[in-house]
JSON list of C-alpha atoms in Angstrom, two decimals:
[
{"chain": "K", "resi": 1, "resn": "UNK", "atom": "CA", "xyz": [0.00, 0.00, 0.00]},
{"chain": "K", "resi": 2, "resn": "UNK", "atom": "CA", "xyz": [1.46, 3.33, -1.07]},
{"chain": "K", "resi": 3, "resn": "UNK", "atom": "CA", "xyz": [0.39, 5.14, 2.10]},
{"chain": "K", "resi": 4, "resn": "UNK", "atom": "CA", "xyz": [2.26, 2.79, 4.43]},
{"chain": "K", "resi": 5, "resn": "UNK", "atom": "CA", "xyz": [4.15, 5.14, 6.75]},
{"chain": "K", "resi": 6, "resn": "UNK", "atom": "CA", "xyz": [7.27, 3.01, 7.26]},
{"chain": "K", "resi": 7, "resn": "UNK", "atom": "CA", "xyz": [7.71, 2.46, 3.52]},
{"chain": "K", "resi": 8, "resn": "UNK", "atom": "CA", "xyz": [7.12, 6.15, 2.81]},
{"chain": "K", "resi": 9, "resn": "UNK", "atom": "CA", "xyz": [9.65, 7.16, 5.44]},
{"chain": "K", "resi": 10, "resn": "UNK", "atom": "CA", "xyz": [12.25, 4.66, 4.22]},
{"chain": "K", "resi": 11, "resn": "UNK", "atom": "CA", "xyz": [11.85, 5.79, 0.60]},
{"chain": "K", "resi": 12, "resn": "UNK", "atom": "CA", "xyz": [12.03, 9.44, 1.64]},
{"chain": "K", "resi": 13, "resn": "UNK", "atom": "CA", "xyz": [15.32, 8.68, 3.41]},
{"chain": "K", "resi": 14, "resn": "UNK", "atom": "CA", "xyz": [16.63, 6.96, 0.28]},
{"chain": "K", "resi": 15, "resn": "UNK", "atom": "CA", "xyz": [15.61, 9.95, -1.83]},
{"chain": "K", "resi": 16, "resn": "UNK", "atom": "CA", "xyz": [17.25, 12.32, 0.65]},
{"chain": "K", "resi": 17, "resn": "UNK", "atom": "CA", "xyz": [20.52, 10.37, 0.42]},
{"chain": "K", "resi": 18, "resn": "UNK", "atom": "CA", "xyz": [20.32, 10.42, -3.38]},
{"chain": "K", "resi": 19, "resn": "UNK", "atom": "CA", "xyz": [19.69, 14.16, -3.33]},
{"chain": "K", "resi": 20, "resn": "UNK", "atom": "CA", "xyz": [22.46, 15.08, -0.89]},
{"chain": "K", "resi": 21, "resn": "UNK", "atom": "CA", "xyz": [25.19, 12.57, -1.75]},
{"chain": "K", "resi": 22, "resn": "UNK", "atom": "CA", "xyz": [28.03, 13.70, -4.00]},
{"chain": "K", "resi": 23, "resn": "UNK", "atom": "CA", "xyz": [27.33, 12.67, -7.58]},
{"chain": "K", "resi": 24, "resn": "UNK", "atom": "CA", "xyz": [30.60, 10.77, -7.91]},
{"chain": "K", "resi": 25, "resn": "UNK", "atom": "CA", "xyz": [29.59, 8.47, -5.03]},
{"chain": "K", "resi": 26, "resn": "UNK", "atom": "CA", "xyz": [26.25, 7.78, -6.66]},
{"chain": "K", "resi": 27, "resn": "UNK", "atom": "CA", "xyz": [28.03, 7.06, -9.95]},
{"chain": "K", "resi": 28, "resn": "UNK", "atom": "CA", "xyz": [30.41, 4.64, -8.23]},
{"chain": "K", "resi": 29, "resn": "UNK", "atom": "CA", "xyz": [27.56, 2.81, -6.51]},
{"chain": "K", "resi": 30, "resn": "UNK", "atom": "CA", "xyz": [25.49, 2.59, -9.70]},
{"chain": "K", "resi": 31, "resn": "UNK", "atom": "CA", "xyz": [28.51, 1.38, -11.65]},
{"chain": "K", "resi": 32, "resn": "UNK", "atom": "CA", "xyz": [29.22, -1.25, -8.99]},
{"chain": "K", "resi": 33, "resn": "UNK", "atom": "CA", "xyz": [25.58, -2.41, -9.03]},
{"chain": "K", "resi": 34, "resn": "UNK", "atom": "CA", "xyz": [25.52, -2.63, -12.81]},
{"chain": "K", "resi": 35, "resn": "UNK", "atom": "CA", "xyz": [28.64, -4.82, -12.83]},
{"chain": "K", "resi": 36, "resn": "UNK", "atom": "CA", "xyz": [27.65, -6.99, -9.87]},
{"chain": "K", "resi": 37, "resn": "UNK", "atom": "CA", "xyz": [26.21, -10.46, -10.38]},
{"chain": "K", "resi": 38, "resn": "UNK", "atom": "CA", "xyz": [24.41, -10.38, -7.03]},
{"chain": "K", "resi": 39, "resn": "UNK", "atom": "CA", "xyz": [22.77, -6.96, -7.31]},
{"chain": "K", "resi": 40, "resn": "UNK", "atom": "CA", "xyz": [21.09, -6.18, -10.58]},
{"chain": "K", "resi": 41, "resn": "UNK", "atom": "CA", "xyz": [20.68, -2.55, -11.54]},
{"chain": "K", "resi": 42, "resn": "UNK", "atom": "CA", "xyz": [17.14, -3.00, -12.85]},
{"chain": "K", "resi": 43, "resn": "UNK", "atom": "CA", "xyz": [16.09, -3.77, -9.26]},
{"chain": "K", "resi": 44, "resn": "UNK", "atom": "CA", "xyz": [17.42, -0.37, -8.21]},
{"chain": "K", "resi": 45, "resn": "UNK", "atom": "CA", "xyz": [15.36, 1.18, -11.02]},
{"chain": "K", "resi": 46, "resn": "UNK", "atom": "CA", "xyz": [12.32, -0.70, -9.68]},
{"chain": "K", "resi": 47, "resn": "UNK", "atom": "CA", "xyz": [13.01, 0.78, -6.26]},
{"chain": "K", "resi": 48, "resn": "UNK", "atom": "CA", "xyz": [13.01, 4.25, -7.83]},
{"chain": "K", "resi": 49, "resn": "UNK", "atom": "CA", "xyz": [9.71, 3.40, -9.53]},
{"chain": "K", "resi": 50, "resn": "UNK", "atom": "CA", "xyz": [8.27, 2.27, -6.20]},
{"chain": "K", "resi": 51, "resn": "UNK", "atom": "CA", "xyz": [9.40, 5.60, -4.76]},
{"chain": "K", "resi": 52, "resn": "UNK", "atom": "CA", "xyz": [7.62, 7.55, -7.48]},
{"chain": "K", "resi": 53, "resn": "UNK", "atom": "CA", "xyz": [4.38, 5.60, -6.92]},
{"chain": "K", "resi": 54, "resn": "UNK", "atom": "CA", "xyz": [4.63, 6.05, -3.17]},
{"chain": "K", "resi": 55, "resn": "UNK", "atom": "CA", "xyz": [5.32, 9.77, -3.44]},
{"chain": "K", "resi": 56, "resn": "UNK", "atom": "CA", "xyz": [2.36, 10.15, -5.80]},
{"chain": "K", "resi": 57, "resn": "UNK", "atom": "CA", "xyz": [0.18, 9.24, -2.83]},
{"chain": "K", "resi": 58, "resn": "UNK", "atom": "CA", "xyz": [1.26, 12.51, -1.19]},
{"chain": "K", "resi": 59, "resn": "UNK", "atom": "CA", "xyz": [-1.14, 14.19, -3.59]},
{"chain": "K", "resi": 60, "resn": "UNK", "atom": "CA", "xyz": [-3.68, 11.48, -4.37]},
{"chain": "K", "resi": 61, "resn": "UNK", "atom": "CA", "xyz": [-4.57, 10.32, -0.86]},
{"chain": "K", "resi": 62, "resn": "UNK", "atom": "CA", "xyz": [-6.09, 12.30, 1.98]},
{"chain": "K", "resi": 63, "resn": "UNK", "atom": "CA", "xyz": [-3.33, 12.94, 4.47]},
{"chain": "K", "resi": 64, "resn": "UNK", "atom": "CA", "xyz": [-3.40, 12.59, 8.21]},
{"chain": "K", "resi": 65, "resn": "UNK", "atom": "CA", "xyz": [-0.50, 14.59, 9.50]},
{"chain": "K", "resi": 66, "resn": "UNK", "atom": "CA", "xyz": [0.26, 16.98, 12.31]},
{"chain": "K", "resi": 67, "resn": "UNK", "atom": "CA", "xyz": [0.46, 20.04, 10.06]},
{"chain": "K", "resi": 68, "resn": "UNK", "atom": "CA", "xyz": [-2.52, 22.31, 9.55]},
{"chain": "K", "resi": 69, "resn": "UNK", "atom": "CA", "xyz": [-4.20, 21.68, 6.21]},
{"chain": "K", "resi": 70, "resn": "UNK", "atom": "CA", "xyz": [-2.98, 24.95, 4.66]},
{"chain": "K", "resi": 71, "resn": "UNK", "atom": "CA", "xyz": [0.64, 23.99, 5.40]},
{"chain": "K", "resi": 72, "resn": "UNK", "atom": "CA", "xyz": [0.15, 20.40, 4.31]},
{"chain": "K", "resi": 73, "resn": "UNK", "atom": "CA", "xyz": [-1.44, 21.52, 1.03]},
{"chain": "K", "resi": 74, "resn": "UNK", "atom": "CA", "xyz": [1.76, 23.46, 0.25]},
{"chain": "K", "resi": 75, "resn": "UNK", "atom": "CA", "xyz": [4.30, 20.95, 1.53]},
{"chain": "K", "resi": 76, "resn": "UNK", "atom": "CA", "xyz": [2.89, 17.86, -0.21]},
{"chain": "K", "resi": 77, "resn": "UNK", "atom": "CA", "xyz": [3.17, 19.19, -3.80]},
{"chain": "K", "resi": 78, "resn": "UNK", "atom": "CA", "xyz": [6.62, 20.60, -3.05]},
{"chain": "K", "resi": 79, "resn": "UNK", "atom": "CA", "xyz": [7.77, 17.31, -1.56]},
{"chain": "K", "resi": 80, "resn": "UNK", "atom": "CA", "xyz": [6.43, 15.39, -4.55]},
{"chain": "K", "resi": 81, "resn": "UNK", "atom": "CA", "xyz": [8.18, 17.72, -6.98]},
{"chain": "K", "resi": 82, "resn": "UNK", "atom": "CA", "xyz": [11.50, 17.58, -5.14]},
{"chain": "K", "resi": 83, "resn": "UNK", "atom": "CA", "xyz": [11.39, 13.80, -4.92]},
{"chain": "K", "resi": 84, "resn": "UNK", "atom": "CA", "xyz": [10.56, 13.47, -8.61]},
{"chain": "K", "resi": 85, "resn": "UNK", "atom": "CA", "xyz": [13.41, 15.84, -9.51]},
{"chain": "K", "resi": 86, "resn": "UNK", "atom": "CA", "xyz": [15.79, 13.71, -7.45]},
{"chain": "K", "resi": 87, "resn": "UNK", "atom": "CA", "xyz": [14.51, 10.50, -9.04]},
{"chain": "K", "resi": 88, "resn": "UNK", "atom": "CA", "xyz": [14.94, 12.00, -12.54]},
{"chain": "K", "resi": 89, "resn": "UNK", "atom": "CA", "xyz": [18.48, 13.12, -11.74]},
{"chain": "K", "resi": 90, "resn": "UNK", "atom": "CA", "xyz": [19.30, 9.66, -10.40]},
{"chain": "K", "resi": 91, "resn": "UNK", "atom": "CA", "xyz": [17.85, 7.87, -13.40]},
{"chain": "K", "resi": 92, "resn": "UNK", "atom": "CA", "xyz": [19.98, 10.05, -15.68]},
{"chain": "K", "resi": 93, "resn": "UNK", "atom": "CA", "xyz": [23.06, 8.89, -13.76]},
{"chain": "K", "resi": 94, "resn": "UNK", "atom": "CA", "xyz": [21.88, 5.28, -14.09]},
{"chain": "K", "resi": 95, "resn": "UNK", "atom": "CA", "xyz": [21.50, 5.66, -17.85]},
{"chain": "K", "resi": 96, "resn": "UNK", "atom": "CA", "xyz": [24.92, 7.32, -18.19]},
{"chain": "K", "resi": 97, "resn": "UNK", "atom": "CA", "xyz": [26.66, 4.63, -16.17]},
{"chain": "K", "resi": 98, "resn": "UNK", "atom": "CA", "xyz": [24.82, 1.50, -17.28]},
{"chain": "K", "resi": 99, "resn": "UNK", "atom": "CA", "xyz": [23.51, 1.91, -20.79]},
{"chain": "K", "resi": 100, "resn": "UNK", "atom": "CA", "xyz": [25.60, 0.51, -23.55]},
{"chain": "K", "resi": 101, "resn": "UNK", "atom": "CA", "xyz": [24.36, 0.50, -27.13]},
{"chain": "K", "resi": 102, "resn": "UNK", "atom": "CA", "xyz": [24.83, -3.03, -28.40]},
{"chain": "K", "resi": 103, "resn": "UNK", "atom": "CA", "xyz": [23.62, -4.77, -31.54]},
{"chain": "K", "resi": 104, "resn": "UNK", "atom": "CA", "xyz": [21.96, -7.56, -29.57]},
{"chain": "K", "resi": 105, "resn": "UNK", "atom": "CA", "xyz": [20.75, -6.26, -26.21]},
{"chain": "K", "resi": 106, "resn": "UNK", "atom": "CA", "xyz": [21.04, -8.57, -23.22]},
{"chain": "K", "resi": 107, "resn": "UNK", "atom": "CA", "xyz": [18.12, -9.45, -20.99]},
{"chain": "K", "resi": 108, "resn": "UNK", "atom": "CA", "xyz": [19.52, -7.21, -18.24]},
{"chain": "K", "resi": 109, "resn": "UNK", "atom": "CA", "xyz": [19.85, -4.24, -20.62]},
{"chain": "K", "resi": 110, "resn": "UNK", "atom": "CA", "xyz": [16.31, -4.83, -21.81]},
{"chain": "K", "resi": 111, "resn": "UNK", "atom": "CA", "xyz": [14.96, -4.95, -18.23]},
{"chain": "K", "resi": 112, "resn": "UNK", "atom": "CA", "xyz": [16.91, -1.81, -17.38]},
{"chain": "K", "resi": 113, "resn": "UNK", "atom": "CA", "xyz": [15.60, 0.06, -20.40]},
{"chain": "K", "resi": 114, "resn": "UNK", "atom": "CA", "xyz": [11.99, -0.98, -19.78]},
{"chain": "K", "resi": 115, "resn": "UNK", "atom": "CA", "xyz": [12.30, 0.05, -16.14]},
{"chain": "K", "resi": 116, "resn": "UNK", "atom": "CA", "xyz": [13.76, 3.44, -17.08]},
{"chain": "K", "resi": 117, "resn": "UNK", "atom": "CA", "xyz": [10.99, 4.07, -19.61]},
{"chain": "K", "resi": 118, "resn": "UNK", "atom": "CA", "xyz": [8.28, 3.00, -17.17]},
{"chain": "K", "resi": 119, "resn": "UNK", "atom": "CA", "xyz": [9.63, 5.29, -14.47]},
{"chain": "K", "resi": 120, "resn": "UNK", "atom": "CA", "xyz": [10.01, 8.30, -16.75]},
{"chain": "K", "resi": 121, "resn": "UNK", "atom": "CA", "xyz": [6.57, 7.80, -18.29]},
{"chain": "K", "resi": 122, "resn": "UNK", "atom": "CA", "xyz": [5.06, 7.67, -14.81]},
{"chain": "K", "resi": 123, "resn": "UNK", "atom": "CA", "xyz": [6.70, 10.97, -13.92]},
{"chain": "K", "resi": 124, "resn": "UNK", "atom": "CA", "xyz": [5.62, 12.54, -17.21]},
{"chain": "K", "resi": 125, "resn": "UNK", "atom": "CA", "xyz": [1.99, 11.55, -16.68]},
{"chain": "K", "resi": 126, "resn": "UNK", "atom": "CA", "xyz": [1.72, 13.21, -13.28]},
{"chain": "K", "resi": 127, "resn": "UNK", "atom": "CA", "xyz": [0.97, 16.91, -13.04]},
{"chain": "K", "resi": 128, "resn": "UNK", "atom": "CA", "xyz": [4.32, 18.48, -12.23]},
{"chain": "K", "resi": 129, "resn": "UNK", "atom": "CA", "xyz": [6.28, 21.64, -12.86]},
{"chain": "K", "resi": 130, "resn": "UNK", "atom": "CA", "xyz": [7.84, 22.28, -16.25]},
{"chain": "K", "resi": 131, "resn": "UNK", "atom": "CA", "xyz": [11.30, 21.75, -14.69]},
{"chain": "K", "resi": 132, "resn": "UNK", "atom": "CA", "xyz": [10.39, 18.25, -13.55]},
{"chain": "K", "resi": 133, "resn": "UNK", "atom": "CA", "xyz": [8.87, 17.39, -16.92]},
{"chain": "K", "resi": 134, "resn": "UNK", "atom": "CA", "xyz": [11.94, 18.72, -18.73]},
{"chain": "K", "resi": 135, "resn": "UNK", "atom": "CA", "xyz": [14.17, 16.52, -16.57]},
{"chain": "K", "resi": 136, "resn": "UNK", "atom": "CA", "xyz": [12.04, 13.48, -17.34]},
{"chain": "K", "resi": 137, "resn": "UNK", "atom": "CA", "xyz": [12.03, 14.27, -21.07]},
{"chain": "K", "resi": 138, "resn": "UNK", "atom": "CA", "xyz": [15.80, 14.81, -20.94]},
{"chain": "K", "resi": 139, "resn": "UNK", "atom": "CA", "xyz": [16.20, 11.44, -19.25]},
{"chain": "K", "resi": 140, "resn": "UNK", "atom": "CA", "xyz": [14.03, 9.76, -21.90]},
{"chain": "K", "resi": 141, "resn": "UNK", "atom": "CA", "xyz": [16.01, 11.37, -24.72]},
{"chain": "K", "resi": 142, "resn": "UNK", "atom": "CA", "xyz": [19.25, 10.31, -23.11]},
{"chain": "K", "resi": 143, "resn": "UNK", "atom": "CA", "xyz": [17.98, 6.74, -22.71]},
{"chain": "K", "resi": 144, "resn": "UNK", "atom": "CA", "xyz": [16.94, 6.70, -26.35]},
{"chain": "K", "resi": 145, "resn": "UNK", "atom": "CA", "xyz": [20.39, 7.92, -27.41]},
{"chain": "K", "resi": 146, "resn": "UNK", "atom": "CA", "xyz": [22.28, 5.49, -25.18]},
{"chain": "K", "resi": 147, "resn": "UNK", "atom": "CA", "xyz": [20.21, 2.37, -25.68]},
{"chain": "K", "resi": 148, "resn": "UNK", "atom": "CA", "xyz": [19.42, 2.97, -29.33]},
{"chain": "K", "resi": 149, "resn": "UNK", "atom": "CA", "xyz": [16.29, 3.17, -31.40]},
{"chain": "K", "resi": 150, "resn": "UNK", "atom": "CA", "xyz": [16.10, -0.60, -31.92]},
{"chain": "K", "resi": 151, "resn": "UNK", "atom": "CA", "xyz": [15.71, -1.24, -28.20]},
{"chain": "K", "resi": 152, "resn": "UNK", "atom": "CA", "xyz": [13.16, 1.58, -27.94]},
{"chain": "K", "resi": 153, "resn": "UNK", "atom": "CA", "xyz": [11.07, 0.01, -30.71]},
{"chain": "K", "resi": 154, "resn": "UNK", "atom": "CA", "xyz": [11.39, -3.38, -29.09]},
{"chain": "K", "resi": 155, "resn": "UNK", "atom": "CA", "xyz": [10.24, -2.05, -25.69]},
{"chain": "K", "resi": 156, "resn": "UNK", "atom": "CA", "xyz": [7.21, -0.14, -26.99]}
]
């Protein structure tokens, strides 16, 4: 359930770390995960997708928090936008570090690409600021460039 408080808090902590960590550390971790047999990078992308779905509930669901409603009505959209911006920035790093245009894509590359597209399409279909949408479109264009048109046609 997307409104589960522990899950929401855990994913907010993950997003905070992704937002505040130096980019080179994120790149190193993503590169390690993409080369690891035990940890598959498409699972990390699924975690980002779970985050975006969970954060969508900040707007979609009635909230029961300690803030007065006028404060909550301003914080929730801001929090959603900031989390989506962080997720978009992270997915761009994932694409830069993990995507490799190959003539015959592997199953892992295919799963990664489908996960990236699913995540970015979810962000694009939610009402957000133009900055957030531009980041998502930039990530989609970058994925298309890196993975290639053949993989895009195969995934759609």
